[in-house]
Short mmCIF file of C-alpha atoms and ligand atoms in Angstrom, two decimals:
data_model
loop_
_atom_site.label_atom_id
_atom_site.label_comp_id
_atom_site.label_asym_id
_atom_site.label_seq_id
_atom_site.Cartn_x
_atom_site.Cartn_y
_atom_site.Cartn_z
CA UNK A 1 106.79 93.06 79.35
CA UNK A 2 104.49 95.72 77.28
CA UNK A 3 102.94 97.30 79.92
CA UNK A 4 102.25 97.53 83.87
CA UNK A 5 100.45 95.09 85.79
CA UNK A 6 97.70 97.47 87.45
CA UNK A 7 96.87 96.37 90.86
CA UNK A 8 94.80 97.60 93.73
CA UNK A 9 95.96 97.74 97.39
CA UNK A 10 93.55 96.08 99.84
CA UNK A 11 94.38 96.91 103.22
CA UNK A 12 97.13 99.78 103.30
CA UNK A 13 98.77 99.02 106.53
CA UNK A 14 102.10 97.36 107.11
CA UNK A 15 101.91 94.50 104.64
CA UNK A 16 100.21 96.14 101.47
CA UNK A 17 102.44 99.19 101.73
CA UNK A 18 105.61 96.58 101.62
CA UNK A 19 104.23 94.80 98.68
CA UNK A 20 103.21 97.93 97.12
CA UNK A 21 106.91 99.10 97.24
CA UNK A 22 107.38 96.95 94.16
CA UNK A 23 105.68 99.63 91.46
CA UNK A 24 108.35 102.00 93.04
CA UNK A 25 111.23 99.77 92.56
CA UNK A 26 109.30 98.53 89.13
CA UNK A 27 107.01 101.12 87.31
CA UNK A 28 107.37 99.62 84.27
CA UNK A 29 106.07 96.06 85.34
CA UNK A 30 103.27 97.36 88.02
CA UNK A 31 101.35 100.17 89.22
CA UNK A 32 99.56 100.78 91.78
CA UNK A 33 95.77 102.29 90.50
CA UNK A 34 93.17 101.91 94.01
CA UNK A 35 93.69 101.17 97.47
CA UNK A 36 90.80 100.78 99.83
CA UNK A 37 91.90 101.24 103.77
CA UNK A 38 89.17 102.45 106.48
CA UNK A 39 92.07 104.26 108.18
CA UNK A 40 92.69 107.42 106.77
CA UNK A 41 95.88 108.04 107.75
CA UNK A 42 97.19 104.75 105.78
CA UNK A 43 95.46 105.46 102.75
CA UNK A 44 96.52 108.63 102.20
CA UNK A 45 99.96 107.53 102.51
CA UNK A 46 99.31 105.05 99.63
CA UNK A 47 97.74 107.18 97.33
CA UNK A 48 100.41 109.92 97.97
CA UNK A 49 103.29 107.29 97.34
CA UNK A 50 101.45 106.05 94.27
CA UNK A 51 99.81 109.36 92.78
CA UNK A 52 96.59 107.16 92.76
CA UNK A 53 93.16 109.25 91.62
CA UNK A 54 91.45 110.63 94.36
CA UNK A 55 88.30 108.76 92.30
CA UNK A 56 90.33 105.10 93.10
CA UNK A 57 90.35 105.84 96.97
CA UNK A 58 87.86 104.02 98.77
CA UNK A 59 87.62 103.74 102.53
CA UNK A 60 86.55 100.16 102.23
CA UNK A 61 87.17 97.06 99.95
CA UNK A 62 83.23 96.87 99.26
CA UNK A 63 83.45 99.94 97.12
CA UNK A 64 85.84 98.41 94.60
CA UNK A 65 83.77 95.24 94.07
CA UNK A 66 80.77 97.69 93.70
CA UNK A 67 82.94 99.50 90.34
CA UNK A 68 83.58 97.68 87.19
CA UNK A 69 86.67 96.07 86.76
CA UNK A 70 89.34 98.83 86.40
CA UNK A 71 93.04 96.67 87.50
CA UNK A 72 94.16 93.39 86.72
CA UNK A 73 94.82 92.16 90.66
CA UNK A 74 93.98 92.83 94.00
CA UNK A 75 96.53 92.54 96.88
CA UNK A 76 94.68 91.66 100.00
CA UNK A 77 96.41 92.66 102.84
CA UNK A 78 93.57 93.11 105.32
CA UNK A 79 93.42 91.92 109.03
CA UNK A 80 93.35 87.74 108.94
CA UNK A 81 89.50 88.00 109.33
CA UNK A 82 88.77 89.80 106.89
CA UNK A 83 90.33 88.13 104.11
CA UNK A 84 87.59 85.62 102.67
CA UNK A 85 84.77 88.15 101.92
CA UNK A 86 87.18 90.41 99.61
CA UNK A 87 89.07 87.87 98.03
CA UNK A 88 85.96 85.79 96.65
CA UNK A 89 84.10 88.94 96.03
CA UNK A 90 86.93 90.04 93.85
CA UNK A 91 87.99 86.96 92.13
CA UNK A 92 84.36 86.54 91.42
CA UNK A 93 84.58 89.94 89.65
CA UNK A 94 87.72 88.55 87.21
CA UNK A 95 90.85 90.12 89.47
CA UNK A 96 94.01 87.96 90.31
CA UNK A 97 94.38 87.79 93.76
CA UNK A 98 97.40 88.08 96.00
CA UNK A 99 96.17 87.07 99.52
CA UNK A 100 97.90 87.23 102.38
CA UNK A 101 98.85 84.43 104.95
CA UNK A 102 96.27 83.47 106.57
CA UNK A 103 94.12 82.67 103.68
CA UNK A 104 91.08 82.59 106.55
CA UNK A 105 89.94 81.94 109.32
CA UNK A 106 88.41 78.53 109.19
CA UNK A 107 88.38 75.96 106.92
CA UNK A 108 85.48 76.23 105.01
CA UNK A 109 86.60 79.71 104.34
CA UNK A 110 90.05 78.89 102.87
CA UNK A 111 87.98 76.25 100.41
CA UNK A 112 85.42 78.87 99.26
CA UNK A 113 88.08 81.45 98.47
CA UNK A 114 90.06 78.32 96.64
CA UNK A 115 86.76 77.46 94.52
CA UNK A 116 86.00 81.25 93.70
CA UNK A 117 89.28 81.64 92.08
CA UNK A 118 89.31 78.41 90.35
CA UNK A 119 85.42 78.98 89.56
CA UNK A 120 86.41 82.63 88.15
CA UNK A 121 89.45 81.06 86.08
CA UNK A 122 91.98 83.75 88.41
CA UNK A 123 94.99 83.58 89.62
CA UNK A 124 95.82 83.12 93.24
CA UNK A 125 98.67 83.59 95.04
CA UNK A 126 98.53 83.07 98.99
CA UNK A 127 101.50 85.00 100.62
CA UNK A 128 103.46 82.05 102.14
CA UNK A 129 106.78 84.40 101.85
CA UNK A 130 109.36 81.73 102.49
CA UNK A 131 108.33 79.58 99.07
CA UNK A 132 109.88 82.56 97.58
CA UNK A 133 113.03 82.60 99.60
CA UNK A 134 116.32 81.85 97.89
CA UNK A 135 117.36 79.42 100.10
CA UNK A 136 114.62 77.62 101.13
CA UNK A 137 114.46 77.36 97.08
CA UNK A 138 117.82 75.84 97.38
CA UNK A 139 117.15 73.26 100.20
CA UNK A 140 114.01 72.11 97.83
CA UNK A 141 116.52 72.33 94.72
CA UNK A 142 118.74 69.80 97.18
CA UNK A 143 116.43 67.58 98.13
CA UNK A 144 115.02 67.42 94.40
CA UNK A 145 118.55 66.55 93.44
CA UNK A 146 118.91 63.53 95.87
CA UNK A 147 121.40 65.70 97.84
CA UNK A 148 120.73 63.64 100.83
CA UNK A 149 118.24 60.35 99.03
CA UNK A 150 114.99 59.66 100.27
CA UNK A 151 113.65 62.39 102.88
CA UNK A 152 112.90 60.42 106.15
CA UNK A 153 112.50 62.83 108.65
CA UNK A 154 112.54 66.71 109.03
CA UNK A 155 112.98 68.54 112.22
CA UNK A 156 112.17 71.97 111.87
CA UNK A 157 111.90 75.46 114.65
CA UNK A 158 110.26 79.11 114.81
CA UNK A 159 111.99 80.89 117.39
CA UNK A 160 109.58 83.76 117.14
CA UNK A 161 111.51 86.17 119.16
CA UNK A 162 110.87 87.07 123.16
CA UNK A 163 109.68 91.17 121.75
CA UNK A 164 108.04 89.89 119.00
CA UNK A 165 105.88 87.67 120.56
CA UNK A 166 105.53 90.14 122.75
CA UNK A 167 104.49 93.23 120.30
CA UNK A 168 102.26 90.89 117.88
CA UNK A 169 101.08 87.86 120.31
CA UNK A 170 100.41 89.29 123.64
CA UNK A 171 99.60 93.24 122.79
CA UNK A 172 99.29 93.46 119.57
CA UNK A 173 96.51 92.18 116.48
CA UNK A 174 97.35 87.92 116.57
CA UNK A 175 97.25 88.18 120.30
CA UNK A 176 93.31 86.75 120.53
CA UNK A 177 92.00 83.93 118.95
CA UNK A 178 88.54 85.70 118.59
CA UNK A 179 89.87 88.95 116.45
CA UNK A 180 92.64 86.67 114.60
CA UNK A 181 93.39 82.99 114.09
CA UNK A 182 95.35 80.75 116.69
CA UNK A 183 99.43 81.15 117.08
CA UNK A 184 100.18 78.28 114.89
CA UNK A 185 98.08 79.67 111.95
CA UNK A 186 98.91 83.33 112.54
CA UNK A 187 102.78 82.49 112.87
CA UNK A 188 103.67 79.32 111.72
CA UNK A 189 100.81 78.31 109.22
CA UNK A 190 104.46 79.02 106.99
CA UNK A 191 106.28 76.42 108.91
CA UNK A 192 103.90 73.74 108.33
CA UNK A 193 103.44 74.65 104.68
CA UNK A 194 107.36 74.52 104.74
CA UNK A 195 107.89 71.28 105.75
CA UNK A 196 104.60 70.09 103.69
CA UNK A 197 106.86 71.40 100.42
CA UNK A 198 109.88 70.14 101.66
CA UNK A 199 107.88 65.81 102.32
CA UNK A 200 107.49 66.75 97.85
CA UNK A 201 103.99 66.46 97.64
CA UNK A 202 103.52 63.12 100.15
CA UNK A 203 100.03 63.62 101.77
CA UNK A 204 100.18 64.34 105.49
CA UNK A 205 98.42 61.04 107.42
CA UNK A 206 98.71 61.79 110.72
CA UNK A 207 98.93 64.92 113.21
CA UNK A 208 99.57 65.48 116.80
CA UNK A 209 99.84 68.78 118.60
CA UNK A 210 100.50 70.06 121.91
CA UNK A 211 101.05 73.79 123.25
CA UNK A 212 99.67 76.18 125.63
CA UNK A 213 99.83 79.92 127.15
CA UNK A 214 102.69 80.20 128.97
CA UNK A 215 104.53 82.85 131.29
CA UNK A 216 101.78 85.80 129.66
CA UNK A 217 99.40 85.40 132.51
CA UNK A 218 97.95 87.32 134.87
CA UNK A 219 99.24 85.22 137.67
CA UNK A 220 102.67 86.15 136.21
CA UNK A 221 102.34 90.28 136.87
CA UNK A 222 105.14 91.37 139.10
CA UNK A 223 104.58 92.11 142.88
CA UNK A 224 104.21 96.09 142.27
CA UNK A 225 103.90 96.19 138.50
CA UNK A 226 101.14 98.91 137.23
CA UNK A 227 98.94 97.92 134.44
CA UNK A 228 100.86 100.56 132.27
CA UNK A 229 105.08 100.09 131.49
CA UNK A 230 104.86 103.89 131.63
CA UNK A 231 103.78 104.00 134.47
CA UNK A 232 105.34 100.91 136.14
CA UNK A 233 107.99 101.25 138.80
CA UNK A 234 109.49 97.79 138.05
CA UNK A 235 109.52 98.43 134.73
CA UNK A 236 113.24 98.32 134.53
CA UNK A 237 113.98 94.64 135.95
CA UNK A 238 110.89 93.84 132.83
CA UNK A 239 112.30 92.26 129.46
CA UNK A 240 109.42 93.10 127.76
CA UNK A 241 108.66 96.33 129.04
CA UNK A 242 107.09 98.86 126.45
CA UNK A 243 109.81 101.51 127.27
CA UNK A 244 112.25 99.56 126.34
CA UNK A 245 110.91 97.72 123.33
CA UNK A 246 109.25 101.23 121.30
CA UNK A 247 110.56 104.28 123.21
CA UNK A 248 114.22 103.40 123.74
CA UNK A 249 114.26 102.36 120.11
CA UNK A 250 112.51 105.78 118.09
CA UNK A 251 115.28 107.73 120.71
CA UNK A 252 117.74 105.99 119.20
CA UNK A 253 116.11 106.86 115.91
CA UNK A 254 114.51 103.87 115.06
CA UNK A 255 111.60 103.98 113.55
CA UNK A 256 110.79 100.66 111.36
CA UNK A 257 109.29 97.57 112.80
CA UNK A 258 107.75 97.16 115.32
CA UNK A 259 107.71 100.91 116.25
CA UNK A 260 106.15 101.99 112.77
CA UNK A 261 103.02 99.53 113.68
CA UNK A 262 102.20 101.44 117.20
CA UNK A 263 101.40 104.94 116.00
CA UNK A 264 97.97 104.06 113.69
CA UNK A 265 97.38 107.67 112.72
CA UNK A 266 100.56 109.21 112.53
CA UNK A 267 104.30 108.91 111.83
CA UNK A 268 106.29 107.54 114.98
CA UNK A 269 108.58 110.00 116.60
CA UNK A 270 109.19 110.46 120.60
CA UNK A 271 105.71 112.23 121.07
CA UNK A 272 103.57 109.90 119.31
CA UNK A 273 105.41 106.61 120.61
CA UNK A 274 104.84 108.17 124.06
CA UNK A 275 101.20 108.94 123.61
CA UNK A 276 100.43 105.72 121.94
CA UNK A 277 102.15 103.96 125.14
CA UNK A 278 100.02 105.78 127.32
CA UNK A 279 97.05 104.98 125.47
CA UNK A 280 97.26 102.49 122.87
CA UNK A 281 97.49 98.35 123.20
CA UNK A 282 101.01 98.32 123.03
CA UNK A 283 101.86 100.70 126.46
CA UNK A 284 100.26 97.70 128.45
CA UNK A 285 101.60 95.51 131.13
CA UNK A 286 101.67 91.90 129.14
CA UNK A 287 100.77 90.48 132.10
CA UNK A 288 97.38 91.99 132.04
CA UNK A 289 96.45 92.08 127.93
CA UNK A 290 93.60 90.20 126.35
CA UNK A 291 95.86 87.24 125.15
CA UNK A 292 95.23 83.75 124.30
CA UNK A 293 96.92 82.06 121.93
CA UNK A 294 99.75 79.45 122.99
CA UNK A 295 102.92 80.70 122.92
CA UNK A 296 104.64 77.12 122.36
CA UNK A 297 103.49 74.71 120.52
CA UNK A 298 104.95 71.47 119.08
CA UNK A 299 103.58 69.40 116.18
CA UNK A 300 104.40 65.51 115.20
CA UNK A 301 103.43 64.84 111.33
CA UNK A 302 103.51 61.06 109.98
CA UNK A 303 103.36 61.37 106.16
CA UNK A 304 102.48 59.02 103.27
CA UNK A 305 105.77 56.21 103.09
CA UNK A 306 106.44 57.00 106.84
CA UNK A 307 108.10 60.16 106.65
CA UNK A 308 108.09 61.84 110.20
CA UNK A 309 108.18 65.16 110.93
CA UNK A 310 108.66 67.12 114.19
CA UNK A 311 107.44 71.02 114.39
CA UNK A 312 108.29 73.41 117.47
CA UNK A 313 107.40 77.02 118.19
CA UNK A 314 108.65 79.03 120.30
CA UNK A 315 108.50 82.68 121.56
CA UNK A 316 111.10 82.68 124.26
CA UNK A 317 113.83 83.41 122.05
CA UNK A 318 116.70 85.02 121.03
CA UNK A 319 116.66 85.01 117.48
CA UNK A 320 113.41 86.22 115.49
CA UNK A 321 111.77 83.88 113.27
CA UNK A 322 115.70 82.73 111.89
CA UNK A 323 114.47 79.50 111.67
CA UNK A 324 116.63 76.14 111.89
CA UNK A 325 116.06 72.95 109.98
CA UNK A 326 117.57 69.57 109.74
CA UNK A 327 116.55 66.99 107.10
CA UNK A 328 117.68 63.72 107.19
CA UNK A 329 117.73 61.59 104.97
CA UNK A 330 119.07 57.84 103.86
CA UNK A 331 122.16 58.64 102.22
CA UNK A 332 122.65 62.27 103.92
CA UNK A 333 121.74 64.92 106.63
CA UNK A 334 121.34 68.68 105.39
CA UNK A 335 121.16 71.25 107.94
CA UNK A 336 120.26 75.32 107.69
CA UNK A 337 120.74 77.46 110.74
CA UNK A 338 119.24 80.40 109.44
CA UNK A 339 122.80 81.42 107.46
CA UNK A 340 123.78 78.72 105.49
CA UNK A 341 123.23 75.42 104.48
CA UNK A 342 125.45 72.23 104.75
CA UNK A 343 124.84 68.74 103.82
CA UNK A 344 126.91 65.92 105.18
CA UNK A 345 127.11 62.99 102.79
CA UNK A 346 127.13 59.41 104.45
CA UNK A 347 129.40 58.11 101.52
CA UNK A 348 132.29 60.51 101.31
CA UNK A 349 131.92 61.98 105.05
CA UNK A 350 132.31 65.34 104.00
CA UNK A 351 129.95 68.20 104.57
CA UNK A 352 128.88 70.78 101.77
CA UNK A 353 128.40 74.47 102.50
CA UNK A 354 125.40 75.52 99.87
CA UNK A 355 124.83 79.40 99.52
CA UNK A 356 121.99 80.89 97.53
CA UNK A 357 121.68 83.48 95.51
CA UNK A 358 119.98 86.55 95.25
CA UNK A 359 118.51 86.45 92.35
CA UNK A 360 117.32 90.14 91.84
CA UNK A 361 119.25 93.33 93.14
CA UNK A 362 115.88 94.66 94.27
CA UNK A 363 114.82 92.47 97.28
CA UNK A 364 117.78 94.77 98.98
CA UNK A 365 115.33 97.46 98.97
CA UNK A 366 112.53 95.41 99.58
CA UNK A 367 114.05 92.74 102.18
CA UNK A 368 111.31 92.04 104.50
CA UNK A 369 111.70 87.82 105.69
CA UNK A 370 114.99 87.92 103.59
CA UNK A 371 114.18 89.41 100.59
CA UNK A 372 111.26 86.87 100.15
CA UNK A 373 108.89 89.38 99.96
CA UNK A 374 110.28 90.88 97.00
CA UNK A 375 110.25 87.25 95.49
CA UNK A 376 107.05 87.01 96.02
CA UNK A 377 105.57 89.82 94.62
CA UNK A 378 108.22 89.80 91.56
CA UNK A 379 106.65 85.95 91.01
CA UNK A 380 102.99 87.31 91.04
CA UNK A 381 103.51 90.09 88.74
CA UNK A 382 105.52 87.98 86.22
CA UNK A 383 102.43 85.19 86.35
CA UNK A 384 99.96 87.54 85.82
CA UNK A 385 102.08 90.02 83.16
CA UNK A 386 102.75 86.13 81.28
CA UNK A 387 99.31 85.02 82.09
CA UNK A 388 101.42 81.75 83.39
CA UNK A 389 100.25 80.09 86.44
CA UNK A 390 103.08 77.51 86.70
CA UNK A 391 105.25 80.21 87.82
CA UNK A 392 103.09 80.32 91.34
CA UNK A 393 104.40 78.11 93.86
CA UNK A 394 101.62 78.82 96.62
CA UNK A 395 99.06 78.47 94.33
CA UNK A 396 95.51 77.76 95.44
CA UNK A 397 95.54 73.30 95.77
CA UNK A 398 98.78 73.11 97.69
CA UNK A 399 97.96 76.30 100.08
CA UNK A 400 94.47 74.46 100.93
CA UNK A 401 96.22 71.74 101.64
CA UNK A 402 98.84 72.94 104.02
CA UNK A 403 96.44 75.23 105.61
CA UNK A 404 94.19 71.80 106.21
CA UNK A 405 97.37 70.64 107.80
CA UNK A 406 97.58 73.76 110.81
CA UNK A 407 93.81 73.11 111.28
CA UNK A 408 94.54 69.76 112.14
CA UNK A 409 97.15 70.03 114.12
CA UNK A 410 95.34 72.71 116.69
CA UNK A 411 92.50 70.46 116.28
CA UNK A 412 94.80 67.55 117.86
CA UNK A 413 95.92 70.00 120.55
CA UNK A 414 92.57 71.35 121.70
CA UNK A 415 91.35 67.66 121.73
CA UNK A 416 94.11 65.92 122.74
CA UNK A 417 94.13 63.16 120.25
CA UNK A 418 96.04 62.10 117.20
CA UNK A 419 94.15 63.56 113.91
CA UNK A 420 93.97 61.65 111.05
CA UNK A 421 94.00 63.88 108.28
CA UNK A 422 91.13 64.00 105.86
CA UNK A 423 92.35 62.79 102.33
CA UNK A 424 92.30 66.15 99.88
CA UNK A 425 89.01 64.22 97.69
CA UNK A 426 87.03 67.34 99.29
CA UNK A 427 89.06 69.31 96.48
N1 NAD B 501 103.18 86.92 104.91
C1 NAD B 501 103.63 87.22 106.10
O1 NAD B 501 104.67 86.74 106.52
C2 NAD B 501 102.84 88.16 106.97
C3 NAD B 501 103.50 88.95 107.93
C4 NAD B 501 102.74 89.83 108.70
C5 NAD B 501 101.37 89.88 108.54
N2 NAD B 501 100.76 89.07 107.63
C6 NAD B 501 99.30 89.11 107.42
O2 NAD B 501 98.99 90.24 106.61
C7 NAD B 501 97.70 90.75 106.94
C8 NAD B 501 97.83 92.25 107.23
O3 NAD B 501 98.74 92.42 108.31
P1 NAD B 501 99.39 93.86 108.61
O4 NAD B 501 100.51 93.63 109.54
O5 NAD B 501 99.63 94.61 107.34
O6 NAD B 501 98.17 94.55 109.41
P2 NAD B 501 97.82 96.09 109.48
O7 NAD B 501 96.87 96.23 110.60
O8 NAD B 501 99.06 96.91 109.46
O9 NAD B 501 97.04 96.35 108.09
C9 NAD B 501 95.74 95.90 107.82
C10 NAD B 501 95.01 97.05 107.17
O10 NAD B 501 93.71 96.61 106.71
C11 NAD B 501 92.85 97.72 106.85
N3 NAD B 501 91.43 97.33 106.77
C12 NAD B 501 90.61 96.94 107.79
N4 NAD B 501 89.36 96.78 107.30
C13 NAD B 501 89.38 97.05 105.98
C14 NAD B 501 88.41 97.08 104.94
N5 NAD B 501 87.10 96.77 105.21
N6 NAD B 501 88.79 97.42 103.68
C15 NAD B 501 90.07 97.73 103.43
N7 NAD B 501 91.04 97.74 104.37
C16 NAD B 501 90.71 97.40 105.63
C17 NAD B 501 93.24 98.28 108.22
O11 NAD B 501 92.77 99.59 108.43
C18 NAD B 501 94.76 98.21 108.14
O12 NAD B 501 95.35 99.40 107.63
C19 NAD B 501 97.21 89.93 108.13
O13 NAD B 501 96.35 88.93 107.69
C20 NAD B 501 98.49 89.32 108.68
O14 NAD B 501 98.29 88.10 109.37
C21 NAD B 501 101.47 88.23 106.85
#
């Protein structure tokens, strides 16, 4: 590679400092030259990390469409409604784009961001993480291979993760369908996309969807409970009490996700995480937040040559987003519990443990959703470095198209009817 990729950071919070992390690991294959962030606080942090010019530092992403050209790519990492404006604005203005998941809010919003790019002959990259993951790359590899013959159904789960629906879903930014996009978008628009890669390019024909709000209800709140965890004096018979989930955690010194989110203008330590419980979203009862969006949900998918397909999400959970699959197919059954993969072979009767592997020594210091998000990143900087699409695998068509897919499935749900899905001639 001759020199850097130069890229400008579009929403400096959680996910464009990760992604950013990459010019540290990588200053010889990308640097980052602007960021744009409203909050203070996160911006500075960027442009200290980075050394970026005090003249690239922009309080908002309209500034940097407003300048001439001065990076090859923009990583937009701003809140899920805010997504469409900046990324056709700057596509339209000759920048690769790396947008995060989801692409928008509705669909007319993901196809206009699709056309601007394709219109403006860019790159884009949408930030469905798992594509990049070693071994969901291996189960595709498999099922390429004929590891288990013709693919005729796939069973696949989210367990989201009782504090994590908690922190994101019920107090913190996805929690409101208004301000974000609808649970199954906001968490599992990767799910569907998943099992749309995995049915190898089959169209999706048919969609059914039920879910709801459950146990996060008012009518829920303890007998005695204060609107505050702080505050509460039942607090400690509470699973998702705030005290336990931020406070116990920076005491016992830790500090990364999802304690690092709570403390907007400031780095977390026991002061900060107390005063953002007593004031912030994230101190409040969860039986008394703003919150809408289901937090279960299950999905039935009929595809092209009568593949099925059966989607569940789930916050009450154990395990965080370690997702479990089964695929089963005519001459086999491969299975991945989050750890490993095995196939069982109807001919022989044996099963097959498959491993992936790592293929950079990086994602270990960038090893957000596995070391995916190093992947990712590594992918998009190679593409754009090369000037070689192919090497995208969430490229704009097949992101559209998966995206149509979570639209309508929630469309099923909220109308309580099978959806057949609109054939992808509106490309
Ligand atoms: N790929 C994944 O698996 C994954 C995981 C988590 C979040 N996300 C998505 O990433 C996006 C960002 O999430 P996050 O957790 O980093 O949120 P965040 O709140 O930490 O960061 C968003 C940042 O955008 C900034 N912003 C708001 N308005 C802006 C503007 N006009 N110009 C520039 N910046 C602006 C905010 O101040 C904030 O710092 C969301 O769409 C989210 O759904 C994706």
């Amino acid at each position: 590679m001759s020199s850097p990729v130069d890229v400008i950071v579009v929403g400096a919070g959680n996910r464009g400092d990760t992604y950013s992390s990459y010019a540290s690991l990588h200053p010889e294959r990308m640097r980052v030259v602007g960021v744009a962030d409203p909050r203070k606080f996160a911006r500075v942090k960027l442009q200290e990390k980075h050394q970026i010019p005090h003249g690239n530092v922009f309080d908002d992403w309209r500034s940097i469409a407003e300048r001439d050209k001065f990076a090859d790519a923009v990583f937009i990492c701003t809140p899920d409604r805010l997504h469409k404006d900046p990324a056709v604005a700057l596509a339209r203005k000759g920048y690769h784009v790396l947008l995060e998941k989801p692409m928008a809010a509705t669909e007319k919003d993901c196809t206009e961001i699709v056309e601007a790019c394709i219109e403006s002959g860019v790159m884009l990259i949408v930030c469905h993480v798992l594509r990049y993951d070693p071994v969901i790359h291996k189960i595709k590899t498999l099922l390429d291979g004929g590891a288990v013959g013709d693919v005729i159904h796939i069973q696949h789960l989210e367990p989201v993760g009782f504090y994590h629906f908690a922190h994101s879903y019920v107090r913190g930014n996805w929690r409101n369908l208004e301000e974000s996009s609808f649970s199954l978008m906001a968490k599992s628009c990767h799910d569907l996309d998943l099992i749309h890669h995995w049915a190898g390019g089959r169209r999706c024909i048919k969609v059914s969807s039920f879910g709801s709000l459950s146990h996060f209800r008012k009518e829920n709140k303890p007998v005695g409970a204060a609107s505050r965890c702080l505050d509460c004096p039942v607090e400690a018979n509470c699973p998702y009490s705030a005290r336990k989930i931020y406070l116990d955690a920076v005491k016992q010194g830790c500090v990364g996700w999802p304690v690092s989110v709570i403390c907007s203008n400031s780095l977390p330590d026991i002061e900060s995480v107390t005063e953002a419980l007593r004031t912030g979203p994230y101190g409040r009862c969860v039986y008394e937040c703003d919150n809408d969006v289901c937090t279960n949900q299950v999905v039935n998918m009929e595809f092209e040559g009568g593949l099925t397909a059966a989607f569940s999400m789930v916050a009450f959970t154990e395990k965080l987003c370690q997702r479990k699959t089964t695929i089963y197919g005519s001459r086999g059954e491969l299975h991945y519990n989050g750890e490993e993969i095995t196939v069982f072979d109807f001919l022989t009767q044996t099963s097959t443990k498959h491993t992936a592997e790592l293929r950079a020594p990086g994602s270990f210091a960038m090893k957000g959703h596995g070391g995916a998000d190093y992947h990712l990143v590594h992918t998009f900087i190679s593409a754009v470095a090369s000037k070689d699409p192919s090497l995208i695998c969430s490229g704009p068509r097949e992101t559209l198209a998966s995206h149509r897919l979570v639209f309508e499935a929630e469309r099923s749900r909220l109308e309580s009817r099978v959806v057949f899905c609109a054939s992808d001639e509106k490309d």
